[in-house]
């Protein structure tokens, strides 16, 4: 199901002509947000400006399926020498890992009149998986958000088949906190120890 704003729904239902454009929002793992559009002038929507003078984007087709299937989107980015990421040319930044685990949102913008964006529809969102920076461009494969459902949580499982040894660093229990001292009294045998400990039966098992 797609969420559509009231003005955009009215535009579509009115059989009016409108102009389309793609909006790209890239959020780097450090929090930096980059916004671009494939239109020929900057577009403003939701208080944010999407630059038309940034890198050139070429993308594959998007598709939608019912269920939890992980979809992918292939994107090619061709930055200019003055397209910077944190003051570094984009190609160099990508080569140094700036786009690792970055998130991308692709929206289709509807304009009437140009360049007034009436509303947008989200076409795809996901995380950069495979990123390859060449001499003149960047090729990336974006995994949809459904890929996050494949992450095993919690990270560590504490159960009968625990991977850690009791009292080791990963276990985290302090051996001294569970230790008690006593002496064997007269009458003890190899199979039965008489002492002054008062713990319940099977406590030491």
Short mmCIF file of C-alpha atoms in Angstrom, two decimals:
data_model
loop_
_atom_site.label_atom_id
_atom_site.label_comp_id
_atom_site.label_asym_id
_atom_site.label_seq_id
_atom_site.Cartn_x
_atom_site.Cartn_y
_atom_site.Cartn_z
CA UNK A 1 0.00 0.00 0.00
CA UNK A 2 1.27 3.47 -0.91
CA UNK A 3 0.71 6.55 1.19
CA UNK A 4 -0.40 9.47 -0.98
CA UNK A 5 -0.99 13.01 0.24
CA UNK A 6 -4.34 14.68 -0.30
CA UNK A 7 -3.08 17.22 -2.86
CA UNK A 8 -1.31 14.49 -4.86
CA UNK A 9 -4.42 12.28 -4.83
CA UNK A 10 -6.51 15.21 -6.08
CA UNK A 11 -4.00 15.86 -8.85
CA UNK A 12 -4.12 12.24 -10.01
CA UNK A 13 -7.90 11.99 -9.82
CA UNK A 14 -8.34 15.24 -11.73
CA UNK A 15 -6.79 13.74 -14.89
CA UNK A 16 -4.48 16.72 -15.05
CA UNK A 17 -1.17 16.66 -16.82
CA UNK A 18 1.88 16.68 -14.57
CA UNK A 19 5.65 16.37 -14.75
CA UNK A 20 7.66 13.60 -13.08
CA UNK A 21 11.13 13.54 -11.53
CA UNK A 22 13.16 11.22 -9.33
CA UNK A 23 14.35 12.34 -5.90
CA UNK A 24 17.33 10.59 -4.28
CA UNK A 25 18.07 10.85 -0.55
CA UNK A 26 21.32 9.20 0.59
CA UNK A 27 22.00 9.01 4.32
CA UNK A 28 25.58 8.04 5.16
CA UNK A 29 26.36 5.95 8.24
CA UNK A 30 27.86 9.03 9.91
CA UNK A 31 24.58 10.95 9.55
CA UNK A 32 25.44 13.12 6.51
CA UNK A 33 22.44 13.46 4.17
CA UNK A 34 22.82 14.01 0.40
CA UNK A 35 19.81 14.98 -1.72
CA UNK A 36 19.74 14.95 -5.53
CA UNK A 37 17.23 14.99 -8.37
CA UNK A 38 17.41 13.98 -12.02
CA UNK A 39 15.37 17.06 -12.98
CA UNK A 40 16.98 20.05 -14.74
CA UNK A 41 16.42 22.50 -11.87
CA UNK A 42 16.62 22.18 -8.10
CA UNK A 43 13.42 20.90 -6.48
CA UNK A 44 12.17 21.79 -3.01
CA UNK A 45 9.92 19.41 -1.11
CA UNK A 46 9.25 18.89 2.59
CA UNK A 47 11.58 21.78 3.44
CA UNK A 48 14.51 20.03 1.71
CA UNK A 49 16.30 21.03 -1.50
CA UNK A 50 17.19 18.32 -3.99
CA UNK A 51 20.12 19.43 -6.13
CA UNK A 52 19.92 19.22 -9.92
CA UNK A 53 23.59 20.15 -10.34
CA UNK A 54 24.91 17.08 -8.52
CA UNK A 55 25.97 13.73 -10.00
CA UNK A 56 24.04 12.04 -12.82
CA UNK A 57 21.98 9.04 -11.70
CA UNK A 58 21.00 6.05 -13.82
CA UNK A 59 18.91 3.38 -12.18
CA UNK A 60 17.37 0.04 -12.98
CA UNK A 61 13.68 -0.75 -12.78
CA UNK A 62 11.89 -1.09 -9.46
CA UNK A 63 9.34 -3.80 -8.76
CA UNK A 64 6.99 -4.57 -5.91
CA UNK A 65 6.02 -7.99 -4.58
CA UNK A 66 3.79 -9.21 -1.78
CA UNK A 67 5.73 -10.86 1.04
CA UNK A 68 9.20 -10.59 2.53
CA UNK A 69 11.29 -11.13 -0.58
CA UNK A 70 14.46 -9.01 -0.62
CA UNK A 71 14.42 -6.83 -3.73
CA UNK A 72 17.41 -5.00 -5.20
CA UNK A 73 17.94 -1.80 -7.17
CA UNK A 74 20.96 -1.22 -9.39
CA UNK A 75 22.16 2.39 -9.47
CA UNK A 76 24.93 4.07 -11.45
CA UNK A 77 26.24 7.42 -10.22
CA UNK A 78 28.45 9.68 -12.33
CA UNK A 79 29.79 12.51 -10.17
CA UNK A 80 31.60 15.62 -11.37
CA UNK A 81 34.88 16.80 -9.87
CA UNK A 82 33.05 19.35 -7.72
CA UNK A 83 30.60 16.82 -6.23
CA UNK A 84 31.98 16.48 -2.72
CA UNK A 85 31.22 14.30 0.29
CA UNK A 86 32.52 15.84 3.53
CA UNK A 87 34.90 17.96 1.46
CA UNK A 88 36.25 14.98 -0.52
CA UNK A 89 35.46 14.24 -4.19
CA UNK A 90 32.68 11.67 -4.29
CA UNK A 91 34.68 9.04 -6.17
CA UNK A 92 37.51 9.20 -3.62
CA UNK A 93 35.03 9.20 -0.73
CA UNK A 94 33.27 6.09 -2.04
CA UNK A 95 36.62 4.34 -2.55
CA UNK A 96 37.43 5.00 1.11
CA UNK A 97 34.13 3.45 2.27
CA UNK A 98 31.94 6.53 2.70
CA UNK A 99 28.91 4.72 1.23
CA UNK A 100 29.31 1.53 3.26
CA UNK A 101 25.95 0.77 4.94
CA UNK A 102 24.53 4.05 3.61
CA UNK A 103 20.77 4.20 3.08
CA UNK A 104 19.00 5.31 -0.08
CA UNK A 105 15.41 6.47 -0.58
CA UNK A 106 14.07 6.85 -4.11
CA UNK A 107 10.91 8.91 -4.54
CA UNK A 108 8.90 9.85 -7.62
CA UNK A 109 7.94 13.53 -7.51
CA UNK A 110 4.81 14.89 -9.21
CA UNK A 111 4.92 18.56 -10.29
CA UNK A 112 2.13 20.90 -11.38
CA UNK A 113 3.13 23.50 -12.38
CA UNK A 114 6.89 22.99 -12.77
CA UNK A 115 8.86 23.13 -10.47
CA UNK A 116 6.19 22.93 -7.74
CA UNK A 117 6.24 19.45 -6.19
CA UNK A 118 2.67 18.54 -5.25
CA UNK A 119 3.65 15.24 -3.63
CA UNK A 120 5.85 12.18 -3.89
CA UNK A 121 5.49 8.41 -3.91
CA UNK A 122 8.27 6.28 -2.43
CA UNK A 123 9.50 3.83 -5.07
CA UNK A 124 12.33 2.12 -3.20
CA UNK A 125 14.32 2.27 0.02
CA UNK A 126 17.25 0.19 1.14
CA UNK A 127 20.92 -0.07 2.05
CA UNK A 128 24.00 0.05 -0.15
CA UNK A 129 25.30 -3.53 -0.40
CA UNK A 130 27.82 -3.76 -3.25
CA UNK A 131 29.57 -0.50 -4.15
CA UNK A 132 32.24 -0.29 -6.84
CA UNK A 133 33.96 3.00 -7.68
CA UNK A 134 35.57 3.13 -11.14
CA UNK A 135 37.51 5.88 -12.88
CA UNK A 136 34.44 7.88 -13.86
CA UNK A 137 31.47 6.41 -12.03
CA UNK A 138 30.04 4.38 -9.19
CA UNK A 139 28.04 1.18 -9.55
CA UNK A 140 25.98 0.15 -6.55
CA UNK A 141 23.44 -2.48 -5.67
CA UNK A 142 20.86 -1.48 -3.08
CA UNK A 143 19.18 -4.16 -0.97
CA UNK A 144 15.64 -3.34 0.08
CA UNK A 145 14.76 -2.79 3.73
CA UNK A 146 13.45 -6.36 3.91
CA UNK A 147 17.09 -7.53 4.04
CA UNK A 148 17.25 -6.27 7.64
CA UNK A 149 14.86 -9.05 8.64
CA UNK A 150 17.64 -11.55 7.92
CA UNK A 151 19.77 -10.22 10.80
CA UNK A 152 19.83 -12.66 13.74
CA UNK A 153 18.69 -11.02 16.94
CA UNK A 154 19.70 -11.12 19.70
CA UNK A 155 23.36 -11.37 18.77
CA UNK A 156 24.17 -13.89 21.51
CA UNK A 157 21.87 -16.68 22.67
CA UNK A 158 22.25 -17.90 26.26
CA UNK A 159 20.80 -21.39 26.53
CA UNK A 160 21.75 -25.00 27.23
CA UNK A 161 24.13 -24.98 24.26
CA UNK A 162 25.85 -21.72 25.26
CA UNK A 163 29.05 -21.06 23.30
CA UNK A 164 30.89 -19.66 26.31
CA UNK A 165 32.64 -21.37 29.22
CA UNK A 166 31.23 -20.68 32.66
CA UNK A 167 33.00 -17.70 34.28
CA UNK A 168 35.08 -16.80 31.19
CA UNK A 169 35.26 -13.22 29.87
CA UNK A 170 32.31 -13.64 27.49
CA UNK A 171 30.16 -15.32 30.15
CA UNK A 172 30.58 -12.32 32.43
CA UNK A 173 29.88 -14.09 35.74
CA UNK A 174 32.38 -13.56 38.55
CA UNK A 175 33.55 -16.89 39.98
CA UNK A 176 34.32 -15.30 43.37
CA UNK A 177 30.71 -14.14 43.72
CA UNK A 178 29.50 -17.74 43.72
CA UNK A 179 32.30 -19.35 45.76
CA UNK A 180 31.74 -20.65 49.34
CA UNK A 181 34.23 -22.25 51.73
CA UNK A 182 33.87 -25.07 54.25
CA UNK A 183 35.76 -28.05 55.66
CA UNK A 184 34.97 -31.75 55.65
CA UNK A 185 34.06 -32.98 59.12
CA UNK A 186 34.65 -36.30 60.81
CA UNK A 187 32.59 -39.08 59.32
CA UNK A 188 32.95 -37.93 55.69
CA UNK A 189 33.47 -40.62 53.04
CA UNK A 190 34.39 -40.66 49.35
CA UNK A 191 30.74 -40.46 48.39
CA UNK A 192 29.36 -38.32 51.23
CA UNK A 193 30.90 -35.17 52.70
CA UNK A 194 29.75 -33.88 56.07
CA UNK A 195 30.33 -30.14 56.36
CA UNK A 196 28.83 -26.91 57.63
CA UNK A 197 27.36 -25.69 54.30
CA UNK A 198 23.68 -24.80 54.44
CA UNK A 199 22.80 -24.49 50.71
CA UNK A 200 19.77 -26.41 49.48
CA UNK A 201 20.07 -29.87 47.96
CA UNK A 202 21.49 -29.81 44.37
CA UNK A 203 22.72 -26.20 44.74
CA UNK A 204 26.22 -27.22 43.62
CA UNK A 205 25.03 -29.38 40.73
#
